[in-house]
Amino acid sequence: KEGSVCVKMLSRLALRPASRAWSCLSVAQKHTLPDLPYDYGALEPHISAEIMELHHSKHHATYVNNLNVAEEKMHACQSKGDVSGVIALGQALKFNGGGHVNHSIFWQNLSPNGGGEPTGELRSMIDTQFGSFEDFKTKMAALSVAVQGSGWGWLGYNRESKKLQIATCFNQDPLEATTGLVPLLGIDVWEHAYYLQYKNVRPNYLKAIWNVVNWQDVAQRLNKCH
């Protein structure tokens, strides 16, 4: 649902030999823009319908289209044995593939029936590791607000330590491919995610978004880590 395994592999291109990525490329399919599980206006007043429509139908769609173009070029280079061409496409694949993966998670992380507080194992882990749910929100919001330029704030799961971890990524760098953390909750802090409504006051956007966080989706992602 967050994009094919191939997209995730492509985002690791800068870190892995090209030959390992090619085995994935040989079975790559065209990527498509996923439907939102709610209407564009469903998250109002916290996120406006205008923002959601532009964010989904324009920005996310552009990442999908550019990813498909980059993959087509990659296939052409592969068929010609053009290793330099493959390497040159690495950043485009990482940026657009990451944008597709990140946003596909983001839409599911939000819900018009969201907000409130997490329960069960997720809540227990948050309380144990961060002191309280409020302390967790404060820390994640602070780190997300502090991202310079464009990027994402993430709550991830560290499979080695079996603990939750807050992290930030610049631009569209995908969390798992760049840090090894499994993405549970992502907050887009690119200006296109909030500027039309919150202008340059990113902290106000970070306060509002908790009202539509889909904790059920976050908990399901955590469950899949076990």
mmCIF file of C-alpha atoms in Angstrom:
data_model
loop_
_atom_site.group_PDB
_atom_site.id
_atom_site.type_symbol
_atom_site.label_atom_id
_atom_site.label_comp_id
_atom_site.label_asym_id
_atom_site.label_seq_id
_atom_site.Cartn_x
_atom_site.Cartn_y
_atom_site.Cartn_z
ATOM 1 C CA LYS A 1 0.000 0.000 0.000
ATOM 2 C CA GLU A 2 2.908 2.360 0.547
ATOM 3 C CA GLY A 3 4.383 1.534 -2.852
ATOM 4 C CA SER A 4 5.977 -1.594 -4.167
ATOM 5 C CA VAL A 5 9.055 -3.249 -2.748
ATOM 6 C CA CYS A 6 10.794 -1.925 -5.820
ATOM 7 C CA VAL A 7 10.214 1.701 -4.813
ATOM 8 C CA LYS A 8 11.802 1.038 -1.442
ATOM 9 C CA MET A 9 14.758 -0.647 -3.087
ATOM 10 C CA LEU A 10 15.224 2.226 -5.512
ATOM 11 C CA SER A 11 15.397 4.716 -2.668
ATOM 12 C CA ARG A 12 18.440 2.811 -1.396
ATOM 13 C CA LEU A 13 20.239 3.149 -4.730
ATOM 14 C CA ALA A 14 22.842 5.579 -3.444
ATOM 15 C CA LEU A 15 23.776 3.109 -0.712
ATOM 16 C CA ARG A 16 23.833 -0.165 -2.662
ATOM 17 C CA PRO A 17 25.615 -1.501 -5.748
ATOM 18 C CA ALA A 18 23.683 -0.935 -8.960
ATOM 19 C CA SER A 19 23.581 -4.660 -9.717
ATOM 20 C CA ARG A 20 21.433 -5.281 -6.634
ATOM 21 C CA ALA A 21 18.932 -2.627 -7.663
ATOM 22 C CA TRP A 22 18.691 -3.987 -11.212
ATOM 23 C CA SER A 23 17.151 -7.265 -10.049
ATOM 24 C CA CYS A 24 14.290 -5.200 -8.649
ATOM 25 C CA LEU A 25 13.993 -2.998 -11.725
ATOM 26 C CA SER A 26 13.429 -5.971 -13.966
ATOM 27 C CA VAL A 27 10.029 -6.552 -12.363
ATOM 28 C CA ALA A 28 9.042 -2.912 -11.744
ATOM 29 C CA GLN A 29 5.485 -1.903 -12.623
ATOM 30 C CA LYS A 30 4.007 1.505 -13.298
ATOM 31 C CA HIS A 31 3.243 3.324 -10.070
ATOM 32 C CA THR A 32 -0.130 4.987 -9.626
ATOM 33 C CA LEU A 33 -1.490 7.689 -7.349
ATOM 34 C CA PRO A 34 -3.386 6.001 -4.497
ATOM 35 C CA ASP A 35 -6.899 7.148 -3.713
ATOM 36 C CA LEU A 36 -7.396 8.938 -0.423
ATOM 37 C CA PRO A 37 -9.491 6.982 2.099
ATOM 38 C CA TYR A 38 -11.548 10.148 2.740
ATOM 39 C CA ASP A 39 -12.711 13.299 0.930
ATOM 40 C CA TYR A 40 -10.416 16.285 0.509
ATOM 41 C CA GLY A 41 -12.473 18.290 2.996
ATOM 42 C CA ALA A 42 -12.740 15.521 5.582
ATOM 43 C CA LEU A 43 -9.832 16.777 7.719
ATOM 44 C CA GLU A 44 -11.162 20.309 8.108
ATOM 45 C CA PRO A 45 -10.803 22.534 10.047
ATOM 46 C CA HIS A 46 -7.379 21.151 10.879
ATOM 47 C CA ILE A 47 -6.208 20.706 7.279
ATOM 48 C CA SER A 48 -8.152 22.523 4.584
ATOM 49 C CA ALA A 49 -9.715 20.894 1.542
ATOM 50 C CA GLU A 50 -7.667 23.183 -0.719
ATOM 51 C CA ILE A 51 -4.408 21.988 0.830
ATOM 52 C CA MET A 52 -5.424 18.344 0.645
ATOM 53 C CA GLU A 53 -6.481 18.554 -2.993
ATOM 54 C CA LEU A 54 -3.286 20.315 -4.089
ATOM 55 C CA HIS A 55 -1.106 18.114 -1.914
ATOM 56 C CA HIS A 56 -2.588 14.864 -3.191
ATOM 57 C CA SER A 57 -3.628 15.561 -6.796
ATOM 58 C CA LYS A 58 -0.687 17.796 -7.699
ATOM 59 C CA HIS A 59 2.331 17.207 -5.456
ATOM 60 C CA HIS A 60 1.979 13.469 -4.831
ATOM 61 C CA ALA A 61 0.917 12.928 -8.428
ATOM 62 C CA THR A 62 4.082 14.672 -9.605
ATOM 63 C CA TYR A 63 6.264 12.329 -7.545
ATOM 64 C CA VAL A 64 4.476 9.334 -9.048
ATOM 65 C CA ASN A 65 4.809 10.606 -12.612
ATOM 66 C CA ASN A 66 8.460 11.530 -12.200
ATOM 67 C CA LEU A 67 9.213 8.183 -10.574
ATOM 68 C CA ASN A 68 7.748 6.367 -13.569
ATOM 69 C CA VAL A 69 9.789 8.524 -15.956
ATOM 70 C CA ALA A 70 12.978 7.883 -13.981
ATOM 71 C CA GLU A 71 12.333 4.146 -13.952
ATOM 72 C CA GLU A 72 11.782 4.118 -17.714
ATOM 73 C CA LYS A 73 15.116 5.874 -18.173
ATOM 74 C CA MET A 74 16.689 3.394 -15.781
ATOM 75 C CA HIS A 75 15.402 0.467 -17.818
ATOM 76 C CA ALA A 76 16.806 2.040 -20.981
ATOM 77 C CA CYS A 77 20.208 2.485 -19.360
ATOM 78 C CA GLN A 78 20.101 -1.062 -18.025
ATOM 79 C CA SER A 79 19.303 -2.522 -21.432
ATOM 80 C CA LYS A 80 22.304 -0.698 -22.898
ATOM 81 C CA GLY A 81 24.599 -1.603 -20.041
ATOM 82 C CA ASP A 82 25.025 2.108 -19.274
ATOM 83 C CA VAL A 83 26.218 2.015 -15.657
ATOM 84 C CA SER A 84 26.966 5.753 -15.594
ATOM 85 C CA GLY A 85 23.420 6.467 -16.705
ATOM 86 C CA VAL A 86 22.039 4.246 -13.967
ATOM 87 C CA ILE A 87 24.102 6.031 -11.331
ATOM 88 C CA ALA A 88 23.089 9.461 -12.648
ATOM 89 C CA LEU A 89 19.419 8.596 -12.088
ATOM 90 C CA GLY A 90 19.959 7.688 -8.444
ATOM 91 C CA GLN A 91 18.888 11.027 -6.971
ATOM 92 C CA ALA A 92 15.738 11.274 -9.113
ATOM 93 C CA LEU A 93 14.723 7.769 -8.065
ATOM 94 C CA LYS A 94 15.421 8.449 -4.409
ATOM 95 C CA PHE A 95 13.602 11.802 -4.382
ATOM 96 C CA ASN A 96 10.510 10.793 -6.324
ATOM 97 C CA GLY A 97 10.383 7.245 -4.976
ATOM 98 C CA GLY A 98 10.695 8.625 -1.466
ATOM 99 C CA GLY A 99 7.988 11.191 -2.167
ATOM 100 C CA HIS A 100 5.642 8.434 -3.316
ATOM 101 C CA VAL A 101 6.372 6.140 -0.360
ATOM 102 C CA ASN A 102 6.236 8.945 2.224
ATOM 103 C CA HIS A 103 2.935 10.385 1.039
ATOM 104 C CA SER A 104 1.301 6.974 0.696
ATOM 105 C CA ILE A 105 2.015 6.447 4.396
ATOM 106 C CA PHE A 106 0.996 10.006 5.308
ATOM 107 C CA TRP A 107 -2.530 9.734 3.883
ATOM 108 C CA GLN A 108 -3.166 6.553 5.868
ATOM 109 C CA ASN A 109 -1.715 8.134 9.023
ATOM 110 C CA LEU A 110 -4.518 10.716 8.932
ATOM 111 C CA SER A 111 -8.242 10.257 9.415
ATOM 112 C CA PRO A 112 -11.329 12.422 9.970
ATOM 113 C CA ASN A 113 -12.014 10.069 12.890
ATOM 114 C CA GLY A 114 -8.491 10.468 14.223
ATOM 115 C CA GLY A 115 -7.097 12.414 17.124
ATOM 116 C CA GLY A 116 -7.389 11.397 20.727
ATOM 117 C CA GLU A 117 -4.712 9.157 22.157
ATOM 118 C CA PRO A 118 -3.202 5.800 21.214
ATOM 119 C CA THR A 119 -4.030 2.694 23.223
ATOM 120 C CA GLY A 120 -2.631 -0.773 23.823
ATOM 121 C CA GLU A 121 0.976 -1.673 23.134
ATOM 122 C CA LEU A 122 1.664 1.558 21.251
ATOM 123 C CA ARG A 123 0.544 3.693 24.184
ATOM 124 C CA SER A 124 2.496 1.581 26.642
ATOM 125 C CA MET A 125 5.683 1.933 24.601
ATOM 126 C CA ILE A 126 5.202 5.686 24.252
ATOM 127 C CA ASP A 127 4.690 6.134 28.003
ATOM 128 C CA THR A 128 7.678 3.949 28.840
ATOM 129 C CA GLN A 129 10.093 5.562 26.412
ATOM 130 C CA PHE A 130 8.993 9.195 26.415
ATOM 131 C CA GLY A 131 7.482 9.600 29.893
ATOM 132 C CA SER A 132 3.953 10.369 28.728
ATOM 133 C CA PHE A 133 1.907 10.880 25.580
ATOM 134 C CA GLU A 134 2.114 14.655 26.026
ATOM 135 C CA ASP A 135 5.894 14.495 26.382
ATOM 136 C CA PHE A 136 6.072 12.409 23.204
ATOM 137 C CA LYS A 137 3.971 14.912 21.250
ATOM 138 C CA THR A 138 6.079 17.788 22.511
ATOM 139 C CA LYS A 139 9.329 16.116 21.491
ATOM 140 C CA MET A 140 8.124 14.999 18.066
ATOM 141 C CA ALA A 141 6.613 18.394 17.328
ATOM 142 C CA ALA A 142 9.791 20.199 18.404
ATOM 143 C CA LEU A 143 12.005 18.057 16.174
ATOM 144 C CA SER A 144 9.606 18.406 13.246
ATOM 145 C CA VAL A 145 9.385 22.183 13.622
ATOM 146 C CA ALA A 146 13.179 22.365 13.690
ATOM 147 C CA VAL A 147 13.639 20.678 10.287
ATOM 148 C CA GLN A 148 15.488 23.223 8.180
ATOM 149 C CA GLY A 149 13.886 23.755 4.810
ATOM 150 C CA SER A 150 11.755 20.808 3.732
ATOM 151 C CA GLY A 151 11.432 17.356 5.215
ATOM 152 C CA TRP A 152 9.548 14.999 7.502
ATOM 153 C CA GLY A 153 9.171 14.199 11.170
ATOM 154 C CA TRP A 154 8.806 10.481 11.909
ATOM 155 C CA LEU A 155 7.963 8.047 14.643
ATOM 156 C CA GLY A 156 9.718 4.833 13.683
ATOM 157 C CA TYR A 157 10.387 1.408 15.100
ATOM 158 C CA ASN A 158 13.946 0.189 15.601
ATOM 159 C CA ARG A 159 13.947 -3.557 14.957
ATOM 160 C CA GLU A 160 17.337 -4.040 16.618
ATOM 161 C CA SER A 161 16.539 -2.299 19.905
ATOM 162 C CA LYS A 162 12.810 -3.118 19.662
ATOM 163 C CA LYS A 163 12.043 0.458 20.656
ATOM 164 C CA LEU A 164 10.263 3.451 19.214
ATOM 165 C CA GLN A 165 12.421 6.243 17.881
ATOM 166 C CA ILE A 166 11.722 9.794 16.701
ATOM 167 C CA ALA A 167 13.680 10.902 13.661
ATOM 168 C CA THR A 168 13.661 13.534 10.944
ATOM 169 C CA CYS A 169 14.521 13.238 7.264
ATOM 170 C CA PHE A 170 15.331 15.988 4.801
ATOM 171 C CA ASN A 171 13.504 16.510 1.514
ATOM 172 C CA GLN A 172 11.786 13.244 0.516
ATOM 173 C CA ASP A 173 14.401 10.874 1.949
ATOM 174 C CA PRO A 174 12.442 7.730 2.945
ATOM 175 C CA LEU A 175 12.833 6.800 6.599
ATOM 176 C CA GLU A 176 13.510 3.075 6.344
ATOM 177 C CA ALA A 177 15.956 3.299 3.458
ATOM 178 C CA THR A 178 17.995 6.074 5.083
ATOM 179 C CA THR A 179 17.841 5.154 8.786
ATOM 180 C CA GLY A 180 16.687 1.533 8.974
ATOM 181 C CA LEU A 181 13.696 2.547 11.094
ATOM 182 C CA VAL A 182 10.280 1.182 10.143
ATOM 183 C CA PRO A 183 7.937 4.147 9.521
ATOM 184 C CA LEU A 184 4.926 4.251 11.833
ATOM 185 C CA LEU A 185 3.843 7.904 11.767
ATOM 186 C CA GLY A 186 5.048 10.593 9.396
ATOM 187 C CA ILE A 187 4.410 14.329 9.523
ATOM 188 C CA ASP A 188 5.063 16.212 6.299
ATOM 189 C CA VAL A 189 6.688 19.564 7.072
ATOM 190 C CA TRP A 190 7.171 20.716 3.509
ATOM 191 C CA GLU A 191 5.471 24.106 3.144
ATOM 192 C CA HIS A 192 3.012 22.705 0.584
ATOM 193 C CA ALA A 193 1.523 20.634 3.427
ATOM 194 C CA TYR A 194 0.416 23.668 5.442
ATOM 195 C CA TYR A 195 1.329 27.093 4.005
ATOM 196 C CA LEU A 196 -2.048 27.969 2.445
ATOM 197 C CA GLN A 197 -3.655 27.640 5.865
ATOM 198 C CA TYR A 198 -0.937 28.244 8.446
ATOM 199 C CA LYS A 199 1.366 30.505 6.407
ATOM 200 C CA ASN A 200 4.911 30.371 7.808
ATOM 201 C CA VAL A 201 3.811 29.342 11.311
ATOM 202 C CA ARG A 202 4.810 25.684 11.206
ATOM 203 C CA PRO A 203 4.271 25.175 14.984
ATOM 204 C CA ASN A 204 0.537 25.879 14.584
ATOM 205 C CA TYR A 205 0.294 23.204 11.901
ATOM 206 C CA LEU A 206 2.093 20.770 14.206
ATOM 207 C CA LYS A 207 -0.415 21.522 16.969
ATOM 208 C CA ALA A 208 -3.388 20.993 14.690
ATOM 209 C CA ILE A 209 -2.315 17.777 13.016
ATOM 210 C CA TRP A 210 -2.613 15.728 16.226
ATOM 211 C CA ASN A 211 -6.388 16.177 15.904
ATOM 212 C CA VAL A 212 -6.458 13.987 12.802
ATOM 213 C CA VAL A 213 -3.714 11.426 13.484
ATOM 214 C CA ASN A 214 -5.016 7.920 12.826
ATOM 215 C CA TRP A 215 -3.620 6.066 15.834
ATOM 216 C CA GLN A 216 -5.280 2.844 14.701
ATOM 217 C CA ASP A 217 -3.188 2.898 11.527
ATOM 218 C CA VAL A 218 -0.031 3.683 13.512
ATOM 219 C CA ALA A 219 -0.737 0.778 15.880
ATOM 220 C CA GLN A 220 -1.305 -1.598 12.958
ATOM 221 C CA ARG A 221 2.075 -0.651 11.510
ATOM 222 C CA LEU A 222 3.692 -1.364 14.876
ATOM 223 C CA ASN A 223 1.977 -4.759 15.065
ATOM 224 C CA LYS A 224 3.414 -5.717 11.684
ATOM 225 C CA CYS A 225 6.928 -5.138 13.037
ATOM 226 C CA HIS A 226 6.677 -8.151 15.374
#
